[in-house]
Short mmCIF file of C-alpha atoms in Angstrom, two decimals:
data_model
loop_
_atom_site.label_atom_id
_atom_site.label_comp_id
_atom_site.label_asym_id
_atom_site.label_seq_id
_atom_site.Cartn_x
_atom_site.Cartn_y
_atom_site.Cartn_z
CA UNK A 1 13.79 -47.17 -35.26
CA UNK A 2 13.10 -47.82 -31.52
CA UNK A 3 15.90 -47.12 -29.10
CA UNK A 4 16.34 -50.09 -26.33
CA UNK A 5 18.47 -48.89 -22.97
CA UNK A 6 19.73 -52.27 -21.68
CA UNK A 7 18.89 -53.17 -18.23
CA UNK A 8 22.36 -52.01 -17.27
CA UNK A 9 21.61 -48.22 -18.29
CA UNK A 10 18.16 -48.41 -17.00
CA UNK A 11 19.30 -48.91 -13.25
CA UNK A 12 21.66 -46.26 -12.90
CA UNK A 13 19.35 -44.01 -14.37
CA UNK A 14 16.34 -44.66 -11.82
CA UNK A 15 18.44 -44.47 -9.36
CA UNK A 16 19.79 -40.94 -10.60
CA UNK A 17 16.03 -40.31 -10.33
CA UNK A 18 15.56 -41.71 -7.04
CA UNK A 19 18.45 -39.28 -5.69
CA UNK A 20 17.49 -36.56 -7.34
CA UNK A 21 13.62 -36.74 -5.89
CA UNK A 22 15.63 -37.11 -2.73
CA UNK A 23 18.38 -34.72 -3.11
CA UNK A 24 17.58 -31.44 -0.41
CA UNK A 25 17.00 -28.03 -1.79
CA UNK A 26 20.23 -26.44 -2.60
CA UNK A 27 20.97 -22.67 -3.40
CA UNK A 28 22.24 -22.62 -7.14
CA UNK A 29 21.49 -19.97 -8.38
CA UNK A 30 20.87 -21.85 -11.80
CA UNK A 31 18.31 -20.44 -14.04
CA UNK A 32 15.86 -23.39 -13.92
CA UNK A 33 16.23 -23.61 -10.23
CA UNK A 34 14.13 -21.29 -7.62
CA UNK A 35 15.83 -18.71 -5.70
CA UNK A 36 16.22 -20.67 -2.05
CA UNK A 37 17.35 -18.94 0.92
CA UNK A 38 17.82 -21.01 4.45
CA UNK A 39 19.38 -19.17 7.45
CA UNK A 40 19.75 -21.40 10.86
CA UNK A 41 19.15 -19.10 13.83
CA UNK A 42 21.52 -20.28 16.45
CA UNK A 43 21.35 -18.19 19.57
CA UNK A 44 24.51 -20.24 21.26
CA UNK A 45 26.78 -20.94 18.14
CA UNK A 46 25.75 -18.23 15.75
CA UNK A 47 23.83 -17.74 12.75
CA UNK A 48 25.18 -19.06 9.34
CA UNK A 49 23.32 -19.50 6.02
CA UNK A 50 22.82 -23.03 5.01
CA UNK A 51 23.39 -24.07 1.21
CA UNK A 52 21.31 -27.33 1.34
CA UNK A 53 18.70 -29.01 3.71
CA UNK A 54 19.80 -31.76 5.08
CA UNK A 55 19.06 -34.46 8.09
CA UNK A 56 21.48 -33.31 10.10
CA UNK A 57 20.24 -29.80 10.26
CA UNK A 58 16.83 -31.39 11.11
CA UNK A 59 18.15 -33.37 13.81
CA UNK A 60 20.16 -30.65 15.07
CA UNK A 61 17.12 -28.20 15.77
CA UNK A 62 15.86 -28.01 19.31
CA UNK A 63 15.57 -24.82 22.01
CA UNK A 64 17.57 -21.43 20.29
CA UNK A 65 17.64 -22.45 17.37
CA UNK A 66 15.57 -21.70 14.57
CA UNK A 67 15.51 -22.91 10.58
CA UNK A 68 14.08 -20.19 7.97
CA UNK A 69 13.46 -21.49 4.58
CA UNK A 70 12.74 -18.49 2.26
CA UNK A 71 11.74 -19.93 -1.39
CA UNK A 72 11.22 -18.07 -4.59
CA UNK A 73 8.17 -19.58 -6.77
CA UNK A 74 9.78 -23.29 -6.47
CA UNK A 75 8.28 -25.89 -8.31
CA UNK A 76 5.82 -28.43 -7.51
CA UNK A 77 7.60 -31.29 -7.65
CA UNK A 78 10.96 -29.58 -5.37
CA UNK A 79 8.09 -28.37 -2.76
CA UNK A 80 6.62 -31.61 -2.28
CA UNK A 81 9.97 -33.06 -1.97
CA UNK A 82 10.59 -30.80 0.54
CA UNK A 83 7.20 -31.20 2.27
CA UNK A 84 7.92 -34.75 2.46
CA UNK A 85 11.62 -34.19 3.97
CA UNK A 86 10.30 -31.56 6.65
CA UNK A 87 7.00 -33.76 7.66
CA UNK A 88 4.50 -30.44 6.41
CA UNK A 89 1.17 -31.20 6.61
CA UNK A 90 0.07 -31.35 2.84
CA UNK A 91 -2.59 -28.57 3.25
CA UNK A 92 0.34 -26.36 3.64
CA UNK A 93 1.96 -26.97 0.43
CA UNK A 94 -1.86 -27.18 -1.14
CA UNK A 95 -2.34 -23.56 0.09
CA UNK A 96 0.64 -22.21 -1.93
CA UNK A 97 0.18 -23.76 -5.07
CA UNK A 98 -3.61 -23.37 -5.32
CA UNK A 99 -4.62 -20.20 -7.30
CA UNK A 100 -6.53 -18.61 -3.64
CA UNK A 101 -5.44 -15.02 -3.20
CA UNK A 102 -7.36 -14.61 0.13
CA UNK A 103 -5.39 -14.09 3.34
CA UNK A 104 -6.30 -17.15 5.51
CA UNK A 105 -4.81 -19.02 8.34
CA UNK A 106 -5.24 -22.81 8.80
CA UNK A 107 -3.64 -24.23 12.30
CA UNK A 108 -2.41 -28.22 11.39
CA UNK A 109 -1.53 -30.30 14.92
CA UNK A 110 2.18 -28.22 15.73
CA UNK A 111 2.31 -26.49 12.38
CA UNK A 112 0.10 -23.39 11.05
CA UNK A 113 -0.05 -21.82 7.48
CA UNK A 114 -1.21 -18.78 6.67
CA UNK A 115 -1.80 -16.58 3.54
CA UNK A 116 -1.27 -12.72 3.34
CA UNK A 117 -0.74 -10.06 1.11
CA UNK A 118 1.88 -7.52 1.03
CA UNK A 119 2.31 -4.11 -0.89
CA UNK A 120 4.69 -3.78 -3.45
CA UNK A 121 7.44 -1.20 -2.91
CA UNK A 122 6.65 0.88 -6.45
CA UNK A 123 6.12 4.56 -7.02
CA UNK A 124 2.71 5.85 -7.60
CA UNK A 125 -1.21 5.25 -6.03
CA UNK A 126 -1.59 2.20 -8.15
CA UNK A 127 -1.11 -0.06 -5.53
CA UNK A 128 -0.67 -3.66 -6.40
CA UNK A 129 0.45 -6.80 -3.51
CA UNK A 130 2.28 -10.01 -3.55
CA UNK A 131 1.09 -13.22 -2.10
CA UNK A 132 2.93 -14.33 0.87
CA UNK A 133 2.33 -18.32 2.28
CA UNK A 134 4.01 -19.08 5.37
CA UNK A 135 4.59 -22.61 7.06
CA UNK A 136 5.39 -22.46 10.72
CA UNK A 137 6.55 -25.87 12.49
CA UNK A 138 8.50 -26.86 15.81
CA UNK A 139 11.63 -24.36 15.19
CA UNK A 140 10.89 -24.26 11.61
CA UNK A 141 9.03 -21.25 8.93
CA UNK A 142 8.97 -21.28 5.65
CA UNK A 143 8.37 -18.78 3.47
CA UNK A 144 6.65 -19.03 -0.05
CA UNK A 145 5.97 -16.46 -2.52
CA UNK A 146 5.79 -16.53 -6.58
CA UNK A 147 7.79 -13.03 -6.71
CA UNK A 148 10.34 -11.26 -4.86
CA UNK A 149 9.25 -9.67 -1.83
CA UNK A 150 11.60 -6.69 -0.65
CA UNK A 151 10.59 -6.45 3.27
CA UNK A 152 11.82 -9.74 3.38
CA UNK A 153 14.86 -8.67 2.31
CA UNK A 154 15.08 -6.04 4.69
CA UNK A 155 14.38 -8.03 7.40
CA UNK A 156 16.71 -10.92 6.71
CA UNK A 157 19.12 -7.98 6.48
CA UNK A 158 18.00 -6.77 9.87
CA UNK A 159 18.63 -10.16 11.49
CA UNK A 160 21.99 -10.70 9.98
CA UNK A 161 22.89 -7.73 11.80
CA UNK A 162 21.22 -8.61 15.12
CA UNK A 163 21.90 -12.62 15.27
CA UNK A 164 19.49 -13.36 18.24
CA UNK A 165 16.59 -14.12 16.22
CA UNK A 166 17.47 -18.41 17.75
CA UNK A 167 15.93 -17.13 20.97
CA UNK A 168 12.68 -16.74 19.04
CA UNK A 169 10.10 -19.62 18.59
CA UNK A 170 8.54 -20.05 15.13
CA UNK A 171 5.44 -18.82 15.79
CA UNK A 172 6.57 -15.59 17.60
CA UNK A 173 9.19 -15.02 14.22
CA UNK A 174 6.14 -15.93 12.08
CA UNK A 175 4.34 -12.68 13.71
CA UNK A 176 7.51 -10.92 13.22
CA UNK A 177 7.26 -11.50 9.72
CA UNK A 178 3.57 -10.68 10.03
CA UNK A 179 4.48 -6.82 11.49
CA UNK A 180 6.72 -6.23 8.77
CA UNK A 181 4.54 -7.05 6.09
CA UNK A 182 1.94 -4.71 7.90
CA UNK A 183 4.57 -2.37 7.81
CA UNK A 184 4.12 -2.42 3.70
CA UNK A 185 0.67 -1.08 4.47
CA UNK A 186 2.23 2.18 6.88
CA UNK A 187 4.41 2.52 3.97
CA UNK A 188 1.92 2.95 1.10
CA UNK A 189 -0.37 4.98 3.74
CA UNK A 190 2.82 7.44 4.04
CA UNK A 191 3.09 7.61 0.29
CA UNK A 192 -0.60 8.51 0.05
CA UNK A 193 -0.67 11.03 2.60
CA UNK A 194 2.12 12.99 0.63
CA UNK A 195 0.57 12.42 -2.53
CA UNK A 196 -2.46 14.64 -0.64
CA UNK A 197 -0.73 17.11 0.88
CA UNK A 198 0.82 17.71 -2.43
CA UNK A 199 -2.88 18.08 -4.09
CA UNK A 200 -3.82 20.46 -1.37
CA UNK A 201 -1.01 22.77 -1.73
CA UNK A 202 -1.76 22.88 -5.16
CA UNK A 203 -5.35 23.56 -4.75
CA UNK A 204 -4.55 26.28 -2.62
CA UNK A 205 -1.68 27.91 -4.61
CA UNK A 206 -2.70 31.46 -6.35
CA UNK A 207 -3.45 29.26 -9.57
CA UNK A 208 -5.72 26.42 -8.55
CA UNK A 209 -6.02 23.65 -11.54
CA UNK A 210 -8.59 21.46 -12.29
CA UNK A 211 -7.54 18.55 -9.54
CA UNK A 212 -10.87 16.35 -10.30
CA UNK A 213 -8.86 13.48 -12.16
CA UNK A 214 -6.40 13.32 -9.49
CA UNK A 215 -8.99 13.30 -6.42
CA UNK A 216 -10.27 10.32 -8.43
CA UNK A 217 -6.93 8.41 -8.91
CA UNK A 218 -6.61 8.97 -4.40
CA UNK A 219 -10.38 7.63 -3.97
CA UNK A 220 -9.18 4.41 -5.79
CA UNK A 221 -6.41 4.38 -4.41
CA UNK A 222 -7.80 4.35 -0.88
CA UNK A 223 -10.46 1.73 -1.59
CA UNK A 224 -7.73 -0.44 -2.80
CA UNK A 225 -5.67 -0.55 0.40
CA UNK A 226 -9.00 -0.59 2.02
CA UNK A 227 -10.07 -3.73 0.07
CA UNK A 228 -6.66 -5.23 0.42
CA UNK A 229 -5.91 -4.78 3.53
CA UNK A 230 -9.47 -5.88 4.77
CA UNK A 231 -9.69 -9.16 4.37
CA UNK A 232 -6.63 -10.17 6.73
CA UNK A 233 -9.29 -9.76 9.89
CA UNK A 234 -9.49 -13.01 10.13
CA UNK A 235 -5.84 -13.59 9.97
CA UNK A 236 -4.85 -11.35 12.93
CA UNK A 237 -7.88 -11.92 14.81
CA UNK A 238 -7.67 -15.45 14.71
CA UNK A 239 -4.24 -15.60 15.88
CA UNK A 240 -4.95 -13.74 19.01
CA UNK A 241 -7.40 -15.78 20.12
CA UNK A 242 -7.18 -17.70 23.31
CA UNK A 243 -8.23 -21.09 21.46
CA UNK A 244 -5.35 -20.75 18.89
CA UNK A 245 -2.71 -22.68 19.77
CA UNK A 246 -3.10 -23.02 23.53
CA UNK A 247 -0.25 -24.94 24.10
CA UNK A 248 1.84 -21.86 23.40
CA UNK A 249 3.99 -19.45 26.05
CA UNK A 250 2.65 -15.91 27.24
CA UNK A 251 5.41 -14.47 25.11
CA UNK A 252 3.81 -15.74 22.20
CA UNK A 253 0.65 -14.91 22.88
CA UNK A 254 1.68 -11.37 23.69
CA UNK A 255 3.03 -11.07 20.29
CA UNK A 256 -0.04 -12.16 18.55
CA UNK A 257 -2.38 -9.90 21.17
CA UNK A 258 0.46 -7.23 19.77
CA UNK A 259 0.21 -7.64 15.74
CA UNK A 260 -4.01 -7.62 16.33
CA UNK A 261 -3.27 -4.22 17.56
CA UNK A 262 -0.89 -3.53 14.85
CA UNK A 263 -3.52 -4.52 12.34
CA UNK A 264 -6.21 -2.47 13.82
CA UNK A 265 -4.16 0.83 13.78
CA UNK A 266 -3.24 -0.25 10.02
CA UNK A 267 -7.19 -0.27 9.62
CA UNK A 268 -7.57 2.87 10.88
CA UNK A 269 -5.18 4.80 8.98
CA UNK A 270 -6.36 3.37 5.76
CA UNK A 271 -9.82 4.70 6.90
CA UNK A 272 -7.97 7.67 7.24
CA UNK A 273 -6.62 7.92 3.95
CA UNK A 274 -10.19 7.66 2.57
CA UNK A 275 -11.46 10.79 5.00
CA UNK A 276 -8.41 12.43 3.64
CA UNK A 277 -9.35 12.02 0.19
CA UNK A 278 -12.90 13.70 1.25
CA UNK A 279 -11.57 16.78 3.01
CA UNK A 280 -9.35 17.09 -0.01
CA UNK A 281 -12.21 17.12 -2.27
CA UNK A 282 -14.27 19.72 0.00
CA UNK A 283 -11.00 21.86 -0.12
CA UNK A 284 -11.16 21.96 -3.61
CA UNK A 285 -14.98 22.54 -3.69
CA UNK A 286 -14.21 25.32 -1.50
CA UNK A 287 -11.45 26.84 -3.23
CA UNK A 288 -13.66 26.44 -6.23
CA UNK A 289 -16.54 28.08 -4.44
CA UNK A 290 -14.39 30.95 -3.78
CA UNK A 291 -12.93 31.37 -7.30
CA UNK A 292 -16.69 31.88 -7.85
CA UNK A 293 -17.18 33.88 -5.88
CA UNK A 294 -14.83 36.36 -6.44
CA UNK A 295 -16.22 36.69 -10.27
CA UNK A 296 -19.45 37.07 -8.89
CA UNK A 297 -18.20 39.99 -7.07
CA UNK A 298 -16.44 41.75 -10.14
CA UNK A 299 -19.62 40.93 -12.21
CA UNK A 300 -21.60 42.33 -9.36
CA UNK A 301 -19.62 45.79 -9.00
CA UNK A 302 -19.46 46.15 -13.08
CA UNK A 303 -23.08 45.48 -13.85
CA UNK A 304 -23.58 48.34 -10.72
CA UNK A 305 -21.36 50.83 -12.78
CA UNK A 306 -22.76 49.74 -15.55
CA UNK A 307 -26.03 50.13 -14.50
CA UNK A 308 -25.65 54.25 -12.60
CA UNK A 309 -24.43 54.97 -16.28
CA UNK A 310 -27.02 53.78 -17.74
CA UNK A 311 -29.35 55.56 -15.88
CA UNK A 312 -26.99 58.83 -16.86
CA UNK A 313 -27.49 58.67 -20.38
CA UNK A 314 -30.93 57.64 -19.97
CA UNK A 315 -31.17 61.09 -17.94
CA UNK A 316 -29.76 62.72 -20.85
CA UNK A 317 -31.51 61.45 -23.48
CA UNK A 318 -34.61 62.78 -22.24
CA UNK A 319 -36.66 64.63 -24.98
CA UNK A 320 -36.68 68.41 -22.65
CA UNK A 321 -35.80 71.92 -23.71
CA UNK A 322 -33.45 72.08 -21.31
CA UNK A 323 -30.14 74.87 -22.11
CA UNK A 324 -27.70 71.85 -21.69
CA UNK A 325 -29.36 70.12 -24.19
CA UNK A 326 -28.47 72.87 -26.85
CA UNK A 327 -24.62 73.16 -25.86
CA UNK A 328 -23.66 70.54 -28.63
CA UNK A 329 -20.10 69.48 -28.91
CA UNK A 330 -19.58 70.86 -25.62
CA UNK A 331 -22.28 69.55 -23.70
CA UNK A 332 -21.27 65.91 -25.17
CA UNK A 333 -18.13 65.79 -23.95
CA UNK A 334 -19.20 66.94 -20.73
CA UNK A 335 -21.31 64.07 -20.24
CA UNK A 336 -19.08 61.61 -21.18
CA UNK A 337 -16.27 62.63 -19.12
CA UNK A 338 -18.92 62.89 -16.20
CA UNK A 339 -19.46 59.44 -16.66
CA UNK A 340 -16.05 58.43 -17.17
CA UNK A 341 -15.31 60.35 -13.78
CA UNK A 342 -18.04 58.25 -11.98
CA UNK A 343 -16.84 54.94 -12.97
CA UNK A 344 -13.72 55.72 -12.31
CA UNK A 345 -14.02 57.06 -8.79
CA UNK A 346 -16.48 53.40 -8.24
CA UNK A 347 -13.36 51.57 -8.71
CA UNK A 348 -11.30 53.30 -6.81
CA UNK A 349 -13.85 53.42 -4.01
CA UNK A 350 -14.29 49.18 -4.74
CA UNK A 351 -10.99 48.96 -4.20
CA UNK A 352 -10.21 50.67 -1.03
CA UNK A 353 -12.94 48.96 0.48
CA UNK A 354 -12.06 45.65 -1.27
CA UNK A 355 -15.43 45.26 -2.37
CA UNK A 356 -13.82 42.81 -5.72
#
């Protein structure tokens, strides 16, 4: 049997629709919904989170004030809604939900996007990132991401505490972001470098062990930031380029020409971390070397004992008519604590002079 909705239900319910498509982002914290975050920067009147988007927040943005939309894997249909609300070019929103994991940067008229990774807070040398998209627009960013991202945490915690982030522009708060998410990359170094100084004390303790699998897990380890890290060249470099976005202040420019420099000494101390993996490894093949060695010495001074005994009985055994050779039981024990006498006076003498 086939339902029929009179013309009278119909209408209310497209216009439910209509409202909803409509209706601003809020923050319920309803399971179906995304996690949504929006904090208006207000350098004159305060901060203060927002619980919905709305057009009077809109038309209320202007000089020190900022709007920060932070947004937790939202769905397709609430972005675009959103997209369409804030005026976002639609490459913006296109960049998010494609399946590109490539840092990138795409300027749009007076909004940029841009695409960058950032390590994961988690223990260990398996180092894995998260996909960061951010929207930047006249006194508006937006932040995109499928999973949680914990320096954005921090730093919304950080601003709370501060409350002059409104004097900020979006593109000099975007590059904000931008340093802390490098500063995921200073973390995992840090991690790293204790991981190796941990190896090395180990491979120089009385007891070396067998280190080989864990110099492997650090070479991986350090290619991975290396091949993570990498690729966000043309992120940095592009923003500090004279052509990108000339219409902006020198402040801003001075915090792009800033994070380029940021980036590069991120560069260089993951190249670090991969020399440190190599002088780790020639530590250990040194410390090996020298384990060697010092059997080769021991082997050395035994097979010299070894061998001046030898030639004693060999002396002995001669086939002469010699008187000692006719003192028997006598004569036998002699020799043999003659010999006993030499090898043990060619320790003692080894080990004075620490020949082993």
């Amino acid at each position: 049997m086939t339902r029929k909705t009179s013309d009278a239900t119909r209408q209310p319910q497209a216009m439910n629709r209509e409202k909803e498509n409509a209706m601003p982002l809020t923050g319920d914290a309803s399971v179906d919904r995304p996690a949504f975050h929006a904090v208006l920067f207000d350098a004159v009147s305060g901060d203060r989170q927002l619980g919905a988007i709305d057009a009077a927040v809109l038309a209320g943005l202007g000089d020190k004030k900022l709007l920060w939309i932070d947004l937790l894997n939202p769905a397709e249909e609430q972005l675009r809604a959103l997209a369409t609300q804030l005026s976002l070019p639609p490459a913006a929103i296109e960049g998010y939900l494609g399946s590109d994991t490539n840092p990138c940067l795409d300027p749009r008229g007076k909004c940029f996007w841009l695409r960058v990774v950032s390590i994961n807070d988690e223990p260990g040398l398996q180092f894995s990132g998260t996909v960061l998209s951010m929207i930047a627009g006249p006194n508006l960013v937006i932040t995109l991401h499928h999973h949680p991202v914990a320096f954005l945490d921090e730093f919304r915690a950080t601003q709370s505490d501060h409350g002059d982030a409104g004097e900020l522009g979006a593109a000099s708060f975007v590059s904000a972001l931008l340093d802390w998410q490098l500063g995921t990359y200073f973390e995992a170094v840090s991690r790293f470098e204790r991981e190796v100084e941990r190896l090395e004390v180990d491979i120089l303790s009385e007891n070396p062990r067998d280190c080989l699998a864990e110099l492997r897990t650090l070479r991986k380890g350090a290619s991975r930031l290396r091949r993570m890290l990498a690729p966000h060249r043309v992120v940095y470099t592009a923003l500090a380029r004279p052509d990108f976005r000339p219409g902006e202040d020198e402040r801003t420019e001075q915090h792009f020409s800033a994070l380029d420099i940021h980036y590069e000494r991120a560069m260089d101390m993951v190249e670090n971390a991969r020399d440190l993996v190599v002088g780790s490894f020639e530590l250990f093949s040194s410390q090996t070397a020298l384990t060697a060695n010092e059997t080769m010495k021991v082997l050395t001074f035994a097979t010299v004992v070894i061998g001046v005994l030898a030639v004693l009985g060999g002396v002995l055994g001669m086939n002469f008519e010699a008187p000692f050779f006719k003192t028997g039981a006598l004569g036998f024990y002699v020799a043999l604590g003659l010999m006993l006498a030499i090898a043990g006076v060619s320790i003692w003498i080894g080990k004075r002079k620490q020949w082993f």
